[in-house]
Tab-separated table of C-alpha atoms in Angstrom:
chain	number	residue	atom	x	y	z
J	1322	UNK	CA	94.787	178.654	-11.825
J	1323	UNK	CA	92.383	178.773	-14.752
J	1324	UNK	CA	92.832	176.149	-17.455
J	1325	UNK	CA	92.386	176.531	-21.200
J	1326	UNK	CA	93.121	174.242	-24.146
J	1327	UNK	CA	93.776	174.639	-27.833
J	1328	UNK	CA	91.408	173.519	-30.519
J	1329	UNK	CA	92.740	171.132	-33.221
J	1330	UNK	CA	93.117	173.997	-35.664
J	1331	UNK	CA	96.416	173.025	-37.293
J	1332	UNK	CA	97.820	170.063	-39.147
J	1333	UNK	CA	96.090	167.000	-40.608
J	1334	UNK	CA	93.663	166.641	-37.656
J	1335	UNK	CA	92.203	170.116	-38.199
J	1336	UNK	CA	88.597	170.041	-39.381
J	1337	UNK	CA	85.031	170.775	-38.310
J	1338	UNK	CA	84.350	167.431	-36.618
J	1339	UNK	CA	87.526	167.463	-34.513
J	1340	UNK	CA	87.147	171.123	-33.591
J	1341	UNK	CA	83.519	170.680	-32.537
J	1342	UNK	CA	84.382	167.601	-30.530
J	1343	UNK	CA	87.136	169.315	-28.541
J	1344	UNK	CA	85.108	172.485	-27.999
J	1345	UNK	CA	82.166	170.543	-26.598
J	1346	UNK	CA	84.443	168.376	-24.447
J	1347	UNK	CA	86.204	171.437	-22.986
J	1348	UNK	CA	82.915	173.089	-22.065
J	1349	UNK	CA	81.439	169.927	-20.574
J	1350	UNK	CA	84.661	169.288	-18.633
J	1351	UNK	CA	84.358	172.692	-16.965
J	1352	UNK	CA	87.492	174.169	-18.515
J	1353	UNK	CA	87.862	177.934	-18.722
J	1354	UNK	CA	88.885	178.604	-22.326
J	1355	UNK	CA	89.362	177.276	-25.855
J	1356	UNK	CA	92.135	178.832	-27.890
J	1357	UNK	CA	93.504	179.217	-31.415
J	1358	UNK	CA	96.700	180.536	-32.969
J	1359	UNK	CA	97.723	182.188	-36.242
J	1360	UNK	CA	100.063	180.877	-38.905
J	1361	UNK	CA	99.691	181.871	-42.563
J	1362	UNK	CA	102.413	179.925	-44.377
J	1363	UNK	CA	105.617	177.925	-44.057
J	1364	UNK	CA	108.178	179.285	-46.548
J	1365	UNK	CA	110.514	176.785	-48.176
J	1366	UNK	CA	113.386	179.256	-47.828
J	1367	UNK	CA	112.509	181.447	-44.818
J	1368	UNK	CA	113.968	184.921	-44.532
J	1369	UNK	CA	113.876	184.754	-40.737
J	1370	UNK	CA	114.609	181.575	-38.760
J	1371	UNK	CA	112.016	180.062	-36.450
J	1372	UNK	CA	112.988	180.977	-32.857
J	1373	UNK	CA	112.782	177.338	-31.682
J	1374	UNK	CA	114.441	175.751	-34.712
J	1375	UNK	CA	112.572	174.238	-37.669
J	1376	UNK	CA	108.879	174.994	-38.024
J	1377	UNK	CA	106.692	171.994	-37.127
J	1378	UNK	CA	105.028	170.291	-40.090
J	1379	UNK	CA	101.596	170.996	-38.582
J	1380	UNK	CA	102.052	174.700	-39.394
J	1381	UNK	CA	101.766	173.935	-43.089
J	1382	UNK	CA	97.981	173.687	-42.691
J	1383	UNK	CA	96.298	176.146	-40.352
J	1384	UNK	CA	92.653	177.184	-40.210
J	1385	UNK	CA	91.945	180.879	-39.761
J	1386	UNK	CA	91.758	181.738	-36.036
J	1387	UNK	CA	88.820	184.149	-36.021
J	1388	UNK	CA	86.649	181.998	-38.272
J	1389	UNK	CA	87.463	178.964	-36.130
J	1390	UNK	CA	86.255	180.723	-32.982
J	1391	UNK	CA	83.173	181.954	-34.801
J	1392	UNK	CA	82.466	178.334	-35.748
J	1393	UNK	CA	82.572	177.077	-32.142
J	1394	UNK	CA	80.907	180.089	-30.512
J	1395	UNK	CA	77.319	178.865	-31.124
J	1396	UNK	CA	78.299	175.316	-30.126
J	1397	UNK	CA	79.276	176.511	-26.640
J	1398	UNK	CA	77.660	178.814	-24.119
J	1399	UNK	CA	80.019	179.470	-21.224
J	1400	UNK	CA	83.654	178.827	-22.083
J	1401	UNK	CA	85.857	181.723	-23.157
J	1402	UNK	CA	87.242	182.042	-26.698
J	1403	UNK	CA	90.863	183.140	-27.002
J	1404	UNK	CA	93.476	183.983	-29.625
J	1405	UNK	CA	97.067	183.002	-28.865
J	1406	UNK	CA	97.952	185.045	-30.755
J	1407	UNK	CA	96.818	187.308	-33.592
J	1408	UNK	CA	99.637	189.171	-35.310
J	1409	UNK	CA	98.190	192.653	-35.032
J	1410	UNK	CA	100.426	194.313	-37.597
J	1411	UNK	CA	98.967	192.216	-40.408
J	1412	UNK	CA	95.521	193.829	-40.062
J	1413	UNK	CA	93.913	197.193	-40.771
J	1414	UNK	CA	92.526	198.371	-37.413
J	1415	UNK	CA	88.967	199.167	-38.547
J	1416	UNK	CA	88.498	195.782	-40.213
J	1417	UNK	CA	89.946	193.837	-37.288
J	1418	UNK	CA	87.994	195.878	-34.734
J	1419	UNK	CA	84.739	195.014	-36.543
J	1420	UNK	CA	85.545	191.299	-36.737
J	1421	UNK	CA	86.531	191.020	-33.078
J	1422	UNK	CA	83.599	193.111	-31.841
J	1423	UNK	CA	81.267	190.930	-33.901
J	1424	UNK	CA	82.750	187.788	-32.350
J	1425	UNK	CA	82.433	189.227	-28.851
J	1426	UNK	CA	78.833	190.232	-29.553
J	1427	UNK	CA	77.790	186.903	-31.049
J	1428	UNK	CA	79.471	184.946	-28.240
J	1429	UNK	CA	77.818	187.115	-25.557
J	1430	UNK	CA	81.056	188.641	-24.320
J	1431	UNK	CA	83.368	185.617	-24.172
J	1432	UNK	CA	86.325	186.798	-26.282
J	1433	UNK	CA	89.915	187.170	-25.081
J	1434	UNK	CA	92.201	188.904	-27.585
J	1435	UNK	CA	95.811	187.745	-27.507
J	1436	UNK	CA	98.052	189.906	-29.678
J	1437	UNK	CA	101.667	189.843	-30.816
J	1438	UNK	CA	103.957	191.190	-33.505
J	1439	UNK	CA	105.005	187.921	-35.107
J	1440	UNK	CA	108.560	187.065	-36.122
J	1441	UNK	CA	108.410	186.004	-39.793
J	1442	UNK	CA	109.316	188.516	-42.486
J	1443	UNK	CA	107.782	186.180	-45.064
J	1444	UNK	CA	104.410	186.440	-43.343
J	1445	UNK	CA	104.762	190.212	-43.144
J	1446	UNK	CA	105.494	190.334	-46.854
J	1447	UNK	CA	102.417	188.330	-47.851
J	1448	UNK	CA	100.276	190.461	-45.523
J	1449	UNK	CA	101.548	193.585	-47.292
J	1450	UNK	CA	102.898	194.988	-44.025
J	1451	UNK	CA	106.300	196.723	-43.814
J	1452	UNK	CA	108.879	194.862	-41.713
J	1453	UNK	CA	110.224	198.116	-40.268
J	1454	UNK	CA	108.781	200.015	-37.270
J	1455	UNK	CA	106.981	196.918	-35.988
J	1456	UNK	CA	106.802	198.099	-32.386
J	1457	UNK	CA	105.491	201.566	-33.221
J	1458	UNK	CA	103.035	200.152	-35.729
J	1459	UNK	CA	101.774	197.649	-33.147
J	1460	UNK	CA	101.180	200.321	-30.489
J	1461	UNK	CA	99.357	202.585	-32.911
J	1462	UNK	CA	97.164	199.760	-34.205
J	1463	UNK	CA	96.232	198.804	-30.639
J	1464	UNK	CA	95.423	202.422	-29.811
J	1465	UNK	CA	93.210	202.537	-32.895
J	1466	UNK	CA	91.389	199.331	-31.874
J	1467	UNK	CA	90.643	200.683	-28.417
J	1468	UNK	CA	89.505	204.024	-29.861
J	1469	UNK	CA	87.140	202.328	-32.316
J	1470	UNK	CA	85.622	200.202	-29.554
J	1471	UNK	CA	85.174	203.058	-27.075
J	1472	UNK	CA	84.065	206.091	-29.110
J	1473	UNK	CA	81.290	206.835	-31.556
J	1474	UNK	CA	81.710	208.587	-33.904
J	1475	UNK	CA	85.363	207.680	-34.107
J	1476	UNK	CA	88.233	209.670	-35.541
J	1477	UNK	CA	91.877	208.650	-35.519
J	1478	UNK	CA	95.063	210.068	-37.009
J	1479	UNK	CA	98.446	208.437	-36.521
J	1480	UNK	CA	101.683	207.880	-38.344
J	1481	UNK	CA	100.491	204.618	-39.905
J	1482	UNK	CA	96.682	204.594	-39.733
J	1483	UNK	CA	93.945	207.169	-40.219
J	1484	UNK	CA	90.197	206.956	-39.705
J	1485	UNK	CA	88.064	209.905	-40.846
J	1486	UNK	CA	85.317	211.001	-38.487
J	1487	UNK	CA	82.872	208.141	-38.897
J	1488	UNK	CA	80.197	206.069	-37.241
J	1489	UNK	CA	81.299	202.539	-36.438
J	1490	UNK	CA	78.410	201.491	-34.248
J	1491	UNK	CA	79.709	198.059	-33.322
J	1492	UNK	CA	80.869	197.863	-29.723
J	1493	UNK	CA	82.022	194.690	-27.969
J	1494	UNK	CA	79.888	193.369	-25.126
J	1495	UNK	CA	82.835	193.586	-22.716
J	1496	UNK	CA	83.625	197.120	-21.615
J	1497	UNK	CA	85.654	198.984	-22.515
J	1498	UNK	CA	86.906	196.091	-24.657
J	1499	UNK	CA	87.706	192.368	-24.442
J	1500	UNK	CA	90.761	191.506	-22.327
J	1501	UNK	CA	93.986	192.182	-24.205
J	1502	UNK	CA	96.785	189.626	-23.748
J	1503	UNK	CA	100.271	190.183	-25.144
J	1504	UNK	CA	102.960	187.669	-26.007
J	1505	UNK	CA	106.214	189.525	-25.240
J	1506	UNK	CA	109.851	188.570	-24.676
J	1507	UNK	CA	112.166	191.522	-25.321
J	1508	UNK	CA	112.558	194.333	-22.757
J	1509	UNK	CA	110.701	196.779	-25.020
J	1510	UNK	CA	107.812	194.356	-25.553
J	1511	UNK	CA	107.568	193.546	-21.824
J	1512	UNK	CA	107.422	197.260	-21.080
J	1513	UNK	CA	104.715	197.704	-23.708
J	1514	UNK	CA	102.708	194.892	-22.138
J	1515	UNK	CA	102.792	196.602	-18.772
J	1516	UNK	CA	101.577	199.872	-20.270
J	1517	UNK	CA	98.898	198.584	-22.605
J	1518	UNK	CA	97.749	195.017	-21.885
J	1519	UNK	CA	95.570	193.229	-19.356
J	1520	UNK	CA	97.784	190.136	-19.196
J	1521	UNK	CA	101.193	188.811	-20.164
J	1522	UNK	CA	100.915	185.636	-22.243
J	1523	UNK	CA	104.359	183.990	-22.620
J	1524	UNK	CA	105.109	180.811	-24.545
J	1525	UNK	CA	108.491	179.141	-24.722
J	1526	UNK	CA	109.843	181.070	-21.736
J	1527	UNK	CA	111.529	178.805	-19.150
J	1528	UNK	CA	109.320	178.562	-16.087
J	1529	UNK	CA	112.225	179.647	-13.891
J	1530	UNK	CA	112.422	182.975	-15.773
J	1531	UNK	CA	108.721	183.780	-15.714
J	1532	UNK	CA	108.488	185.482	-12.272
J	1533	UNK	CA	111.407	187.842	-12.943
J	1534	UNK	CA	110.096	188.780	-16.389
J	1535	UNK	CA	106.601	189.337	-15.033
J	1536	UNK	CA	108.073	191.745	-12.483
J	1537	UNK	CA	109.389	193.765	-15.430
J	1538	UNK	CA	105.847	193.889	-16.840
J	1539	UNK	CA	104.354	194.969	-13.518
J	1540	UNK	CA	107.028	197.643	-12.982
J	1541	UNK	CA	106.184	199.098	-16.394
J	1542	UNK	CA	102.510	199.128	-15.451
J	1543	UNK	CA	103.274	201.024	-12.247
J	1544	UNK	CA	105.367	203.595	-14.104
J	1545	UNK	CA	102.435	204.108	-16.459
J	1546	UNK	CA	100.112	204.839	-13.528
J	1547	UNK	CA	98.366	201.477	-13.661
J	1548	UNK	CA	97.741	199.051	-10.820
J	1549	UNK	CA	100.267	196.208	-11.299
J	1550	UNK	CA	97.944	193.866	-9.414
J	1551	UNK	CA	95.371	194.262	-12.180
J	1552	UNK	CA	97.603	192.409	-14.678
J	1553	UNK	CA	97.214	188.667	-15.101
J	1554	UNK	CA	99.806	186.058	-15.990
J	1555	UNK	CA	98.612	183.554	-18.604
J	1556	UNK	CA	101.210	180.923	-19.532
J	1557	UNK	CA	100.904	178.924	-22.736
J	1558	UNK	CA	102.420	175.435	-22.664
J	1559	UNK	CA	103.072	173.187	-25.659
J	1560	UNK	CA	103.471	169.859	-23.829
J	1561	UNK	CA	104.856	166.651	-25.246
J	1562	UNK	CA	104.624	163.424	-23.244
J	1563	UNK	CA	107.021	160.465	-23.207
J	1564	UNK	CA	106.698	157.095	-21.517
J	1565	UNK	CA	110.077	157.295	-19.774
J	1566	UNK	CA	111.367	160.364	-17.911
J	1567	UNK	CA	113.738	162.649	-19.799
J	1568	UNK	CA	117.067	163.902	-18.507
J	1569	UNK	CA	117.828	167.127	-16.697
J	1570	UNK	CA	118.459	168.893	-20.018
J	1571	UNK	CA	114.831	168.474	-21.133
J	1572	UNK	CA	112.691	171.434	-22.155
J	1573	UNK	CA	109.930	172.528	-19.802
J	1574	UNK	CA	106.614	170.783	-20.533
J	1575	UNK	CA	108.296	167.758	-22.095
J	1576	UNK	CA	108.789	164.356	-20.483
J	1577	UNK	CA	106.901	161.748	-18.521
J	1578	UNK	CA	103.494	162.418	-16.952
J	1579	UNK	CA	105.200	162.974	-13.596
J	1580	UNK	CA	107.587	165.499	-15.133
J	1581	UNK	CA	104.720	167.321	-16.830
J	1582	UNK	CA	102.783	167.399	-13.563
J	1583	UNK	CA	105.835	168.941	-11.904
J	1584	UNK	CA	106.035	171.594	-14.633
J	1585	UNK	CA	102.346	172.435	-14.283
J	1586	UNK	CA	102.812	172.788	-10.511
J	1587	UNK	CA	105.871	175.003	-11.036
J	1588	UNK	CA	103.833	177.168	-13.382
J	1589	UNK	CA	101.266	177.719	-10.678
J	1590	UNK	CA	104.002	178.437	-8.125
J	1591	UNK	CA	105.489	180.982	-10.533
J	1592	UNK	CA	102.297	182.995	-10.126
J	1593	UNK	CA	100.323	181.986	-13.194
J	1594	UNK	CA	96.650	182.890	-13.056
J	1595	UNK	CA	95.985	180.789	-16.149
J	1596	UNK	CA	97.529	177.889	-18.053
J	1597	UNK	CA	96.736	177.355	-21.741
J	1598	UNK	CA	97.688	173.941	-23.132
J	1599	UNK	CA	98.403	173.236	-26.801
J	1600	UNK	CA	99.157	169.571	-27.657
J	1601	UNK	CA	99.338	170.200	-31.408
J	1602	UNK	CA	103.092	169.613	-31.737
J	1603	UNK	CA	103.202	166.453	-29.603
J	1604	UNK	CA	104.669	163.770	-31.926
J	1605	UNK	CA	102.072	161.300	-30.633
J	1606	UNK	CA	99.187	163.365	-32.001
J	1607	UNK	CA	98.264	161.934	-35.413
J	1608	UNK	CA	94.468	161.757	-35.218
J	1609	UNK	CA	91.621	163.634	-33.572
J	1610	UNK	CA	91.409	160.822	-31.013
J	1611	UNK	CA	95.091	161.328	-30.161
J	1612	UNK	CA	94.532	165.079	-29.773
J	1613	UNK	CA	91.654	164.618	-27.342
J	1614	UNK	CA	93.432	161.879	-25.392
J	1615	UNK	CA	96.408	164.179	-24.901
J	1616	UNK	CA	94.141	166.999	-23.785
J	1617	UNK	CA	92.409	164.754	-21.267
J	1618	UNK	CA	95.773	163.663	-19.847
J	1619	UNK	CA	97.260	167.154	-19.713
J	1620	UNK	CA	94.085	168.665	-18.226
J	1621	UNK	CA	94.006	166.014	-15.496
J	1622	UNK	CA	97.656	166.591	-14.621
J	1623	UNK	CA	97.205	170.367	-14.619
J	1624	UNK	CA	94.116	170.221	-12.431
J	1625	UNK	CA	95.881	167.982	-9.947
J	1626	UNK	CA	98.832	170.370	-9.913
J	1627	UNK	CA	96.451	173.249	-9.221
J	1628	UNK	CA	94.772	171.359	-6.409
J	1629	UNK	CA	91.473	171.101	-8.293
J	1630	UNK	CA	89.417	167.914	-8.747
J	1631	UNK	CA	90.613	165.923	-11.757
């Protein structure tokens, strides 16, 4: 099971020194990936509720994901750079395709592109993107990205986006494109992942439900004429550690170190090819030192659960 960690990109700890420190530590520690997320604002009166309750305070301050990865790319040489996730519908395909291809080129082919639709109407509004037809818009934007990366000259005509016959001579290093991960939960989104993505990237899904939901993804891939075995399962965990064990009603990835170790082991047993750990919302993380200490603890527990040297 591959292991990735988040950079301190959000909240009061976010800044160049902390980000550089974690990126260098992750590479030196032999981890497989460093990751970022996307959050544009925290509305005072949200139009759509946060799926897990109230938005964490750390979301009030969030560095841009692509620029953050571009910042750490030259400070590392081997570790992969991932987005978990970019909200695809907020971007014009040509502009996003250029930015991501540039990042893949300048990092020598280390980019993993995690994509989703987002859930906040407020963020859609400030991006200037209609709230309606989100699924259709997402699929068309992804088709446009892949077309831009694979053809030259490129021409595209859809219901939402058009590209006149043009040269866009900026291809990613990875062929035909960087790996595409999708965060998906609804039946329609799981089916879309099976048809169009290289990996399913759930967060907040109970570990016990992951295998059954991943079977839905793989069945959709098979119906689309794809090899289900070619799809990866990349689970994102937002762990929070406590000194004493929590009760049976605890959320996955919360509790004592022993409980977290059990959850990491269960994730591997559920078939995960990759585990991505984000300690940003752990209440004990107040400084860059706290962030790194949590990462060191979680990485050790995850490696032990995977049977790898700590």
